[in-house]
Amino acid sequence: ELDLANRYVDLVEEGFDVAIRAGPLRDSTLIAQKLGQTQRVLVASPDYLARRGVPETAAALAEHDCILFGPWSAKATWTLVGAGDREAEGRVKVAVGGRLSVNHLLAVRHGALAGFGIALLPADWIDGDVAAGKLRQVLPGYRTPAVALSAVYPSRKLVATTVRVFVDFLKQRFADGGVRPVFDGG
C-alpha cells in the first residue's frame, strides 16, 4: 500500500513499514538511511509572469501570489539563500501570501503550471517543465537551504525484504537522478 499523506506519521503506532522524511529527524529510535538532499527553487508559468510581472528582488515576492505548501494559511515565510555569486548575501526571509495553499508538492507543481502563482519546488522536479517552457525559474540567484531526505523505518531487526528492496530502490533512484517524483504521471 502507498500512502501519500503529507504529515508526520508515527510509523510504529500507525503500522507503517517505511517513510520518507525531509529535514532533521525527530525520532532517534528509528533507523534512517540517507537518500540525498534537495533544494527548492522559485518557478512560475510564463502566463502568470506575463500577467503579474517578474519579481526583481526577493522582497518583491511579497507583492505576488505565491502557492503555499503546508498548513492551511494565506500567509507563510519563505527562507531563501543566495546561489552562485549571491552566496555571500546569506539567508533572506520573505513573508509571502497567496490564494492557493495545498498540502502536497505535486499539487504545488500543478498549481504553478496552471498559472496560480509563484511556487517553491524541488529543483530536480521542474527541470523538464523549465526545458519545455511550461515553467520559468524566478529569481534564479536564490534557492532554499538544502534539506536532507531520508528513508526511515522502525527497526534494523526483522526488516521485511520488501522494505529492504524498497529502500534500496529509493537509494538508487536518488543516486541516479535526484528527487524527481516517482509516482507522478504528469
Tab-separated table of C-alpha atoms in Angstrom:
chain	number	residue	atom	x	y	z
A	1	GLU	CA	0.000	0.000	0.000
A	2	LEU	CA	1.158	3.522	-0.732
A	3	ASP	CA	0.004	6.389	1.488
A	4	LEU	CA	0.893	9.848	0.151
A	5	ALA	CA	-0.060	11.553	3.419
A	6	ASN	CA	1.808	14.781	3.840
A	7	ARG	CA	2.015	14.670	7.608
A	8	TYR	CA	4.410	13.338	10.188
A	9	VAL	CA	3.221	9.750	10.731
A	10	ASP	CA	4.077	7.594	13.733
A	11	LEU	CA	5.468	4.540	11.956
A	12	VAL	CA	5.038	2.131	14.852
A	13	GLU	CA	1.670	3.387	16.122
A	14	GLU	CA	0.111	3.600	12.652
A	15	GLY	CA	1.679	0.427	11.269
A	16	PHE	CA	3.857	1.924	8.535
A	17	ASP	CA	6.865	-0.064	7.321
A	18	VAL	CA	8.864	2.842	5.911
A	19	ALA	CA	8.527	6.613	5.435
A	20	ILE	CA	10.423	9.254	3.501
A	21	ARG	CA	11.265	12.254	5.655
A	22	ALA	CA	12.689	15.623	4.694
A	23	GLY	CA	14.762	17.627	7.138
A	24	PRO	CA	16.043	16.827	10.617
A	25	LEU	CA	14.767	13.560	12.068
A	26	ARG	CA	12.785	13.872	15.288
A	27	ASP	CA	12.681	10.248	16.449
A	28	SER	CA	16.067	8.757	17.256
A	29	THR	CA	14.569	5.266	17.771
A	30	LEU	CA	14.058	4.902	14.009
A	31	ILE	CA	16.641	3.533	11.609
A	32	ALA	CA	17.472	6.129	8.941
A	33	GLN	CA	19.027	5.695	5.517
A	34	LYS	CA	20.088	8.963	3.900
A	35	LEU	CA	18.776	9.163	0.343
A	36	GLY	CA	20.196	12.539	-0.628
A	37	GLN	CA	19.263	16.162	-0.262
A	38	THR	CA	17.134	18.653	-2.070
A	39	GLN	CA	16.730	22.374	-2.513
A	40	ARG	CA	13.690	24.154	-3.811
A	41	VAL	CA	13.745	26.939	-6.404
A	42	LEU	CA	11.219	29.602	-7.341
A	43	VAL	CA	9.193	28.970	-10.505
A	44	ALA	CA	6.080	30.284	-12.221
A	45	SER	CA	4.287	29.780	-15.500
A	46	PRO	CA	5.024	32.180	-18.372
A	47	ASP	CA	1.310	33.095	-18.296
A	48	TYR	CA	1.457	34.144	-14.640
A	49	LEU	CA	4.635	36.173	-15.206
A	50	ALA	CA	3.089	37.895	-18.250
A	51	ARG	CA	0.048	38.912	-16.152
A	52	ARG	CA	1.838	39.916	-12.934
A	53	GLY	CA	5.401	40.686	-13.957
A	54	VAL	CA	8.696	39.143	-12.930
A	55	PRO	CA	9.903	39.968	-9.398
A	56	GLU	CA	13.321	41.621	-9.438
A	57	THR	CA	14.165	41.069	-5.754
A	58	ALA	CA	13.324	38.542	-3.045
A	59	ALA	CA	11.357	41.250	-1.206
A	60	ALA	CA	9.147	41.698	-4.287
A	61	LEU	CA	7.745	38.193	-3.732
A	62	ALA	CA	5.507	39.747	-1.057
A	63	GLU	CA	3.609	41.537	-3.850
A	64	HIS	CA	2.918	38.322	-5.798
A	65	ASP	CA	0.530	35.405	-5.476
A	66	CYS	CA	2.579	32.543	-4.086
A	67	ILE	CA	1.450	28.948	-3.916
A	68	LEU	CA	1.808	27.930	-0.311
A	69	PHE	CA	2.751	24.441	0.824
A	70	GLY	CA	1.829	23.184	4.257
A	71	PRO	CA	-0.743	24.093	6.864
A	72	TRP	CA	-3.790	25.866	5.526
A	73	SER	CA	-2.910	29.525	5.589
A	74	ALA	CA	-2.931	32.547	3.342
A	75	LYS	CA	0.495	33.603	4.700
A	76	ALA	CA	3.911	31.979	5.047
A	77	THR	CA	7.569	32.908	5.430
A	78	TRP	CA	9.982	31.604	2.824
A	79	THR	CA	13.666	31.338	3.722
A	80	LEU	CA	15.994	31.713	0.741
A	81	VAL	CA	19.752	31.646	0.372
A	82	GLY	CA	21.819	33.144	-2.398
A	83	ALA	CA	23.139	30.884	-5.132
A	84	GLY	CA	26.390	31.348	-7.004
A	85	ASP	CA	27.634	34.915	-6.660
A	86	ARG	CA	24.801	35.717	-4.225
A	87	GLU	CA	26.011	33.083	-1.714
A	88	ALA	CA	27.646	35.764	0.419
A	89	GLU	CA	24.302	37.502	0.877
A	90	GLY	CA	23.212	34.753	3.294
A	91	ARG	CA	19.648	33.981	4.266
A	92	VAL	CA	16.699	36.124	3.317
A	93	LYS	CA	13.276	35.679	4.904
A	94	VAL	CA	10.283	36.852	2.915
A	95	ALA	CA	6.679	36.982	4.121
A	96	VAL	CA	4.530	35.757	1.233
A	97	GLY	CA	0.848	35.200	0.661
A	98	GLY	CA	-1.406	33.719	-1.910
A	99	ARG	CA	-4.806	32.420	-2.793
A	100	LEU	CA	-3.763	28.765	-3.072
A	101	SER	CA	-2.455	26.690	-0.166
A	102	VAL	CA	-2.045	22.945	-0.649
A	103	ASN	CA	-0.658	20.013	1.299
A	104	HIS	CA	1.167	18.098	-1.421
A	105	LEU	CA	4.139	19.183	-3.568
A	106	LEU	CA	2.596	17.666	-6.709
A	107	ALA	CA	-0.398	19.967	-6.205
A	108	VAL	CA	2.017	22.910	-5.830
A	109	ARG	CA	3.605	21.942	-9.167
A	110	HIS	CA	0.243	21.632	-10.916
A	111	GLY	CA	-0.856	24.975	-9.451
A	112	ALA	CA	2.282	26.618	-10.830
A	113	LEU	CA	1.732	25.012	-14.240
A	114	ALA	CA	-1.861	26.313	-14.201
A	115	GLY	CA	-0.670	29.888	-13.550
A	116	PHE	CA	-1.881	30.325	-9.954
A	117	GLY	CA	1.356	31.952	-8.802
A	118	ILE	CA	4.991	31.551	-7.857
A	119	ALA	CA	5.955	28.251	-6.264
A	120	LEU	CA	8.904	26.785	-4.399
A	121	LEU	CA	9.571	23.340	-5.880
A	122	PRO	CA	12.446	20.862	-5.745
A	123	ALA	CA	14.895	21.840	-8.471
A	124	ASP	CA	15.045	18.283	-9.834
A	125	TRP	CA	11.261	18.132	-10.211
A	126	ILE	CA	10.960	21.089	-12.565
A	127	ASP	CA	13.925	20.629	-14.921
A	128	GLY	CA	11.699	19.126	-17.622
A	129	ASP	CA	8.997	21.782	-17.181
A	130	VAL	CA	11.583	24.557	-17.499
A	131	ALA	CA	13.199	22.936	-20.555
A	132	ALA	CA	9.744	22.601	-22.181
A	133	GLY	CA	8.900	26.258	-21.447
A	134	LYS	CA	5.987	25.328	-19.152
A	135	LEU	CA	7.670	26.974	-16.144
A	136	ARG	CA	10.288	29.684	-15.789
A	137	GLN	CA	12.684	29.998	-12.906
A	138	VAL	CA	12.086	33.178	-10.918
A	139	LEU	CA	14.984	34.890	-9.118
A	140	PRO	CA	17.492	32.232	-10.205
A	141	GLY	CA	20.031	33.664	-7.766
A	142	TYR	CA	18.046	32.222	-4.845
A	143	ARG	CA	17.027	28.788	-3.556
A	144	THR	CA	16.006	27.264	-0.233
A	145	PRO	CA	18.594	25.878	2.158
A	146	ALA	CA	19.463	22.227	1.451
A	147	VAL	CA	17.304	19.651	3.229
A	148	ALA	CA	18.298	16.037	3.860
A	149	LEU	CA	15.975	13.302	2.588
A	150	SER	CA	15.904	10.014	4.495
A	151	ALA	CA	14.068	6.717	4.440
A	152	VAL	CA	13.154	5.743	7.987
A	153	TYR	CA	11.838	2.509	9.424
A	154	PRO	CA	11.237	1.195	12.940
A	155	SER	CA	13.911	-1.483	13.430
A	156	ARG	CA	17.042	-2.956	11.955
A	157	LYS	CA	15.944	-6.361	13.284
A	158	LEU	CA	13.418	-8.292	11.249
A	159	VAL	CA	13.322	-5.779	8.400
A	160	ALA	CA	10.965	-7.204	5.793
A	161	THR	CA	12.545	-7.999	2.440
A	162	THR	CA	10.035	-5.673	0.774
A	163	VAL	CA	11.199	-2.784	2.965
A	164	ARG	CA	14.876	-3.514	2.259
A	165	VAL	CA	14.216	-3.752	-1.503
A	166	PHE	CA	12.133	-0.540	-1.469
A	167	VAL	CA	14.808	1.420	0.442
A	168	ASP	CA	17.489	0.109	-1.955
A	169	PHE	CA	15.282	1.193	-4.891
A	170	LEU	CA	14.934	4.680	-3.390
A	171	LYS	CA	18.680	4.976	-2.768
A	172	GLN	CA	19.394	4.023	-6.383
A	173	ARG	CA	16.668	6.342	-7.710
A	174	PHE	CA	18.046	9.305	-5.771
A	175	ALA	CA	21.624	8.468	-6.777
A	176	ASP	CA	20.628	8.283	-10.461
A	177	GLY	CA	18.558	11.418	-10.802
A	178	GLY	CA	17.785	13.363	-7.711
A	179	VAL	CA	14.304	13.645	-6.265
A	180	ARG	CA	12.044	13.547	-9.282
A	181	PRO	CA	8.584	12.333	-8.304
A	182	VAL	CA	8.384	8.554	-8.529
A	183	PHE	CA	4.599	8.397	-8.777
A	184	ASP	CA	3.752	11.455	-10.897
A	185	GLY	CA	2.144	10.599	-14.207
A	186	GLY	CA	2.350	14.218	-15.434
